[in-house]
């Protein structure tokens, strides 16, 4: 573990994934944790995350809920289990006691208060299932047939030139596109 990285995270009041794993959190392979994700450090051993999971920026996974503390002198706690091949959109919150199945997409800014079954797309606050993953992917494949599609040269991974940025911005005016 890089001591400097650990120190920087602690200075910001955050924990590295490696530190949380050393404290008992379980994480599968190909885990993507983007900027600002909070994985409940006070009860991280209650978190289990499968393979090929991406947590978009500012996702919060909470295993405790202190809403009862003032009134009952107890805090609610519960396991959070996330299956394989799951994408959780930006600024979503997963609450204690929730299980998310395999092959699931959680839309941005959702609050997951109850279990989400395998092969689902769920959105909203509270999150509710709106379709199967297959239905969602099929809809996007159809949409992609008439949408602008860009290769990796149109990303920061390939240092996109300003000319490409302006072209992409113009082509996407009022519509959705796709990038590799």
mmCIF file with all atom_site columns, N, CA, C and O in Angstrom, residues 101-131:
data_model
loop_
_atom_site.group_PDB
_atom_site.id
_atom_site.type_symbol
_atom_site.label_atom_id
_atom_site.label_alt_id
_atom_site.label_comp_id
_atom_site.label_asym_id
_atom_site.label_entity_id
_atom_site.label_seq_id
_atom_site.pdbx_PDB_ins_code
_atom_site.Cartn_x
_atom_site.Cartn_y
_atom_site.Cartn_z
_atom_site.occupancy
_atom_site.B_iso_or_equiv
_atom_site.pdbx_formal_charge
_atom_site.auth_seq_id
_atom_site.auth_comp_id
_atom_site.auth_asym_id
_atom_site.auth_atom_id
_atom_site.pdbx_PDB_model_num
ATOM 1   N N  . UNK A 1 101 ? -28.925 -7.584 -7.202  1.00 0.00 ? 101 UNK A N  1
ATOM 2   C CA . UNK A 1 101 ? -28.585 -8.805 -7.930  1.00 0.00 ? 101 UNK A CA 1
ATOM 3   C C  . UNK A 1 101 ? -27.535 -8.598 -9.002  1.00 0.00 ? 101 UNK A C  1
ATOM 4   O O  . UNK A 1 101 ? -26.960 -7.513 -9.151  1.00 0.00 ? 101 UNK A O  1
ATOM 5   N N  . UNK A 1 102 ? -27.294 -9.636 -9.787  1.00 0.00 ? 102 UNK A N  1
ATOM 6   C CA . UNK A 1 102 ? -26.358 -9.584 -10.914 1.00 0.00 ? 102 UNK A CA 1
ATOM 7   C C  . UNK A 1 102 ? -27.007 -8.861 -12.098 1.00 0.00 ? 102 UNK A C  1
ATOM 8   O O  . UNK A 1 102 ? -28.229 -8.856 -12.241 1.00 0.00 ? 102 UNK A O  1
ATOM 9   N N  . UNK A 1 103 ? -26.162 -8.291 -12.958 1.00 0.00 ? 103 UNK A N  1
ATOM 10  C CA . UNK A 1 103 ? -26.616 -7.677 -14.210 1.00 0.00 ? 103 UNK A CA 1
ATOM 11  C C  . UNK A 1 103 ? -27.670 -6.600 -13.945 1.00 0.00 ? 103 UNK A C  1
ATOM 12  O O  . UNK A 1 103 ? -28.816 -6.689 -14.400 1.00 0.00 ? 103 UNK A O  1
ATOM 13  N N  . UNK A 1 104 ? -27.254 -5.581 -13.212 1.00 0.00 ? 104 UNK A N  1
ATOM 14  C CA . UNK A 1 104 ? -28.163 -4.507 -12.803 1.00 0.00 ? 104 UNK A CA 1
ATOM 15  C C  . UNK A 1 104 ? -27.546 -3.160 -13.142 1.00 0.00 ? 104 UNK A C  1
ATOM 16  O O  . UNK A 1 104 ? -26.339 -2.959 -13.007 1.00 0.00 ? 104 UNK A O  1
ATOM 17  N N  . UNK A 1 105 ? -28.392 -2.230 -13.562 1.00 0.00 ? 105 UNK A N  1
ATOM 18  C CA . UNK A 1 105 ? -28.028 -0.827 -13.707 1.00 0.00 ? 105 UNK A CA 1
ATOM 19  C C  . UNK A 1 105 ? -28.911 -0.034 -12.750 1.00 0.00 ? 105 UNK A C  1
ATOM 20  O O  . UNK A 1 105 ? -30.140 -0.178 -12.769 1.00 0.00 ? 105 UNK A O  1
ATOM 21  N N  . UNK A 1 106 ? -28.271 0.792  -11.928 1.00 0.00 ? 106 UNK A N  1
ATOM 22  C CA . UNK A 1 106 ? -28.985 1.719  -11.050 1.00 0.00 ? 106 UNK A CA 1
ATOM 23  C C  . UNK A 1 106 ? -28.756 3.109  -11.641 1.00 0.00 ? 106 UNK A C  1
ATOM 24  O O  . UNK A 1 106 ? -27.614 3.534  -11.806 1.00 0.00 ? 106 UNK A O  1
ATOM 25  N N  . UNK A 1 107 ? -29.830 3.798  -11.990 1.00 0.00 ? 107 UNK A N  1
ATOM 26  C CA . UNK A 1 107 ? -29.722 5.112  -12.603 1.00 0.00 ? 107 UNK A CA 1
ATOM 27  C C  . UNK A 1 107 ? -29.137 6.155  -11.660 1.00 0.00 ? 107 UNK A C  1
ATOM 28  O O  . UNK A 1 107 ? -29.230 6.030  -10.433 1.00 0.00 ? 107 UNK A O  1
ATOM 29  N N  . UNK A 1 108 ? -28.554 7.179  -12.230 1.00 0.00 ? 108 UNK A N  1
ATOM 30  C CA . UNK A 1 108 ? -27.947 8.267  -11.457 1.00 0.00 ? 108 UNK A CA 1
ATOM 31  C C  . UNK A 1 108 ? -28.951 8.883  -10.491 1.00 0.00 ? 108 UNK A C  1
ATOM 32  O O  . UNK A 1 108 ? -30.145 8.968  -10.777 1.00 0.00 ? 108 UNK A O  1
ATOM 33  N N  . UNK A 1 109 ? -28.447 9.267  -9.331  1.00 0.00 ? 109 UNK A N  1
ATOM 34  C CA . UNK A 1 109 ? -29.212 9.972  -8.302  1.00 0.00 ? 109 UNK A CA 1
ATOM 35  C C  . UNK A 1 109 ? -30.378 9.149  -7.747  1.00 0.00 ? 109 UNK A C  1
ATOM 36  O O  . UNK A 1 109 ? -31.394 9.699  -7.338  1.00 0.00 ? 109 UNK A O  1
ATOM 37  N N  . UNK A 1 110 ? -30.214 7.840  -7.730  1.00 0.00 ? 110 UNK A N  1
ATOM 38  C CA . UNK A 1 110 ? -31.243 6.951  -7.172  1.00 0.00 ? 110 UNK A CA 1
ATOM 39  C C  . UNK A 1 110 ? -30.953 6.686  -5.699  1.00 0.00 ? 110 UNK A C  1
ATOM 40  O O  . UNK A 1 110 ? -29.807 6.733  -5.268  1.00 0.00 ? 110 UNK A O  1
ATOM 41  N N  . UNK A 1 111 ? -31.992 6.397  -4.946  1.00 0.00 ? 111 UNK A N  1
ATOM 42  C CA . UNK A 1 111 ? -31.869 5.975  -3.553  1.00 0.00 ? 111 UNK A CA 1
ATOM 43  C C  . UNK A 1 111 ? -32.418 4.569  -3.460  1.00 0.00 ? 111 UNK A C  1
ATOM 44  O O  . UNK A 1 111 ? -33.625 4.355  -3.624  1.00 0.00 ? 111 UNK A O  1
ATOM 45  N N  . UNK A 1 112 ? -31.533 3.613  -3.211  1.00 0.00 ? 112 UNK A N  1
ATOM 46  C CA . UNK A 1 112 ? -31.933 2.217  -3.186  1.00 0.00 ? 112 UNK A CA 1
ATOM 47  C C  . UNK A 1 112 ? -32.267 1.842  -1.746  1.00 0.00 ? 112 UNK A C  1
ATOM 48  O O  . UNK A 1 112 ? -31.392 1.745  -0.900  1.00 0.00 ? 112 UNK A O  1
ATOM 49  N N  . UNK A 1 113 ? -33.563 1.650  -1.485  1.00 0.00 ? 113 UNK A N  1
ATOM 50  C CA . UNK A 1 113 ? -34.062 1.386  -0.136  1.00 0.00 ? 113 UNK A CA 1
ATOM 51  C C  . UNK A 1 113 ? -34.469 -0.068 0.066   1.00 0.00 ? 113 UNK A C  1
ATOM 52  O O  . UNK A 1 113 ? -34.756 -0.474 1.181   1.00 0.00 ? 113 UNK A O  1
ATOM 53  N N  . UNK A 1 114 ? -34.547 -0.834 -1.032  1.00 0.00 ? 114 UNK A N  1
ATOM 54  C CA . UNK A 1 114 ? -34.958 -2.231 -0.960  1.00 0.00 ? 114 UNK A CA 1
ATOM 55  C C  . UNK A 1 114 ? -34.203 -3.028 -2.009  1.00 0.00 ? 114 UNK A C  1
ATOM 56  O O  . UNK A 1 114 ? -33.557 -2.450 -2.897  1.00 0.00 ? 114 UNK A O  1
ATOM 57  N N  . UNK A 1 115 ? -34.286 -4.347 -1.939  1.00 0.00 ? 115 UNK A N  1
ATOM 58  C CA . UNK A 1 115 ? -33.552 -5.217 -2.858  1.00 0.00 ? 115 UNK A CA 1
ATOM 59  C C  . UNK A 1 115 ? -33.941 -4.949 -4.311  1.00 0.00 ? 115 UNK A C  1
ATOM 60  O O  . UNK A 1 115 ? -35.108 -4.665 -4.609  1.00 0.00 ? 115 UNK A O  1
ATOM 61  N N  . UNK A 1 116 ? -32.948 -5.079 -5.186  1.00 0.00 ? 116 UNK A N  1
ATOM 62  C CA . UNK A 1 116 ? -33.158 -4.948 -6.625  1.00 0.00 ? 116 UNK A CA 1
ATOM 63  C C  . UNK A 1 116 ? -32.819 -6.306 -7.242  1.00 0.00 ? 116 UNK A C  1
ATOM 64  O O  . UNK A 1 116 ? -31.706 -6.809 -7.072  1.00 0.00 ? 116 UNK A O  1
ATOM 65  N N  . UNK A 1 117 ? -33.762 -6.910 -7.973  1.00 0.00 ? 117 UNK A N  1
ATOM 66  C CA . UNK A 1 117 ? -33.522 -8.252 -8.502  1.00 0.00 ? 117 UNK A CA 1
ATOM 67  C C  . UNK A 1 117 ? -32.519 -8.275 -9.657  1.00 0.00 ? 117 UNK A C  1
ATOM 68  O O  . UNK A 1 117 ? -32.281 -7.264 -10.326 1.00 0.00 ? 117 UNK A O  1
ATOM 69  N N  . UNK A 1 118 ? -31.966 -9.436 -9.887  1.00 0.00 ? 118 UNK A N  1
ATOM 70  C CA . UNK A 1 118 ? -31.078 -9.684 -11.028 1.00 0.00 ? 118 UNK A CA 1
ATOM 71  C C  . UNK A 1 118 ? -31.769 -9.258 -12.321 1.00 0.00 ? 118 UNK A C  1
ATOM 72  O O  . UNK A 1 118 ? -32.988 -9.337 -12.433 1.00 0.00 ? 118 UNK A O  1
ATOM 73  N N  . UNK A 1 119 ? -30.931 -8.813 -13.288 1.00 0.00 ? 119 UNK A N  1
ATOM 74  C CA . UNK A 1 119 ? -31.407 -8.472 -14.634 1.00 0.00 ? 119 UNK A CA 1
ATOM 75  C C  . UNK A 1 119 ? -32.419 -7.328 -14.620 1.00 0.00 ? 119 UNK A C  1
ATOM 76  O O  . UNK A 1 119 ? -33.479 -7.408 -15.211 1.00 0.00 ? 119 UNK A O  1
ATOM 77  N N  . UNK A 1 120 ? -32.052 -6.241 -13.906 1.00 0.00 ? 120 UNK A N  1
ATOM 78  C CA . UNK A 1 120 ? -32.980 -5.118 -13.766 1.00 0.00 ? 120 UNK A CA 1
ATOM 79  C C  . UNK A 1 120 ? -32.292 -3.781 -14.025 1.00 0.00 ? 120 UNK A C  1
ATOM 80  O O  . UNK A 1 120 ? -31.088 -3.642 -13.838 1.00 0.00 ? 120 UNK A O  1
ATOM 81  N N  . UNK A 1 121 ? -33.099 -2.816 -14.397 1.00 0.00 ? 121 UNK A N  1
ATOM 82  C CA . UNK A 1 121 ? -32.702 -1.408 -14.407 1.00 0.00 ? 121 UNK A CA 1
ATOM 83  C C  . UNK A 1 121 ? -33.633 -0.724 -13.421 1.00 0.00 ? 121 UNK A C  1
ATOM 84  O O  . UNK A 1 121 ? -34.862 -0.839 -13.523 1.00 0.00 ? 121 UNK A O  1
ATOM 85  N N  . UNK A 1 122 ? -33.044 -0.029 -12.439 1.00 0.00 ? 122 UNK A N  1
ATOM 86  C CA . UNK A 1 122 ? -33.837 0.651  -11.410 1.00 0.00 ? 122 UNK A CA 1
ATOM 87  C C  . UNK A 1 122 ? -33.418 2.110  -11.337 1.00 0.00 ? 122 UNK A C  1
ATOM 88  O O  . UNK A 1 122 ? -32.237 2.430  -11.455 1.00 0.00 ? 122 UNK A O  1
ATOM 89  N N  . UNK A 1 123 ? -34.405 2.985  -11.145 1.00 0.00 ? 123 UNK A N  1
ATOM 90  C CA . UNK A 1 123 ? -34.138 4.421  -11.071 1.00 0.00 ? 123 UNK A CA 1
ATOM 91  C C  . UNK A 1 123 ? -35.063 5.060  -10.056 1.00 0.00 ? 123 UNK A C  1
ATOM 92  O O  . UNK A 1 123 ? -36.110 4.510  -9.714  1.00 0.00 ? 123 UNK A O  1
ATOM 93  N N  . UNK A 1 124 ? -34.675 6.237  -9.584  1.00 0.00 ? 124 UNK A N  1
ATOM 94  C CA . UNK A 1 124 ? -35.557 7.053  -8.760  1.00 0.00 ? 124 UNK A CA 1
ATOM 95  C C  . UNK A 1 124 ? -35.221 7.042  -7.287  1.00 0.00 ? 124 UNK A C  1
ATOM 96  O O  . UNK A 1 124 ? -34.274 6.412  -6.836  1.00 0.00 ? 124 UNK A O  1
ATOM 97  N N  . UNK A 1 125 ? -36.031 7.783  -6.568  1.00 0.00 ? 125 UNK A N  1
ATOM 98  C CA . UNK A 1 125 ? -35.849 7.917  -5.125  1.00 0.00 ? 125 UNK A CA 1
ATOM 99  C C  . UNK A 1 125 ? -37.222 7.840  -4.462  1.00 0.00 ? 125 UNK A C  1
ATOM 100 O O  . UNK A 1 125 ? -37.950 8.834  -4.461  1.00 0.00 ? 125 UNK A O  1
ATOM 101 N N  . UNK A 1 126 ? -37.608 6.704  -3.944  1.00 0.00 ? 126 UNK A N  1
ATOM 102 C CA . UNK A 1 126 ? -36.812 5.472  -3.869  1.00 0.00 ? 126 UNK A CA 1
ATOM 103 C C  . UNK A 1 126 ? -36.731 4.783  -5.230  1.00 0.00 ? 126 UNK A C  1
ATOM 104 O O  . UNK A 1 126 ? -37.616 4.944  -6.072  1.00 0.00 ? 126 UNK A O  1
ATOM 105 N N  . UNK A 1 127 ? -35.649 4.027  -5.426  1.00 0.00 ? 127 UNK A N  1
ATOM 106 C CA . UNK A 1 127 ? -35.435 3.345  -6.700  1.00 0.00 ? 127 UNK A CA 1
ATOM 107 C C  . UNK A 1 127 ? -36.510 2.292  -6.918  1.00 0.00 ? 127 UNK A C  1
ATOM 108 O O  . UNK A 1 127 ? -36.925 1.602  -5.991  1.00 0.00 ? 127 UNK A O  1
ATOM 109 N N  . UNK A 1 128 ? -36.968 2.215  -8.165  1.00 0.00 ? 128 UNK A N  1
ATOM 110 C CA . UNK A 1 128 ? -37.910 1.168  -8.548  1.00 0.00 ? 128 UNK A CA 1
ATOM 111 C C  . UNK A 1 128 ? -37.476 0.605  -9.889  1.00 0.00 ? 128 UNK A C  1
ATOM 112 O O  . UNK A 1 128 ? -36.875 1.307  -10.715 1.00 0.00 ? 128 UNK A O  1
ATOM 113 N N  . UNK A 1 129 ? -37.760 -0.652 -10.108 1.00 0.00 ? 129 UNK A N  1
ATOM 114 C CA . UNK A 1 129 ? -37.390 -1.328 -11.353 1.00 0.00 ? 129 UNK A CA 1
ATOM 115 C C  . UNK A 1 129 ? -38.281 -0.804 -12.469 1.00 0.00 ? 129 UNK A C  1
ATOM 116 O O  . UNK A 1 129 ? -39.505 -0.760 -12.328 1.00 0.00 ? 129 UNK A O  1
ATOM 117 N N  . UNK A 1 130 ? -37.650 -0.396 -13.585 1.00 0.00 ? 130 UNK A N  1
ATOM 118 C CA . UNK A 1 130 ? -38.425 0.121  -14.719 1.00 0.00 ? 130 UNK A CA 1
ATOM 119 C C  . UNK A 1 130 ? -38.422 -0.812 -15.919 1.00 0.00 ? 130 UNK A C  1
ATOM 120 O O  . UNK A 1 130 ? -39.281 -0.712 -16.782 1.00 0.00 ? 130 UNK A O  1
ATOM 121 N N  . UNK A 1 131 ? -37.422 -1.708 -15.994 1.00 0.00 ? 131 UNK A N  1
ATOM 122 C CA . UNK A 1 131 ? -37.373 -2.668 -17.093 1.00 0.00 ? 131 UNK A CA 1
ATOM 123 C C  . UNK A 1 131 ? -36.283 -3.698 -16.801 1.00 0.00 ? 131 UNK A C  1
ATOM 124 O O  . UNK A 1 131 ? -35.532 -3.551 -15.839 1.00 0.00 ? 131 UNK A O  1
#
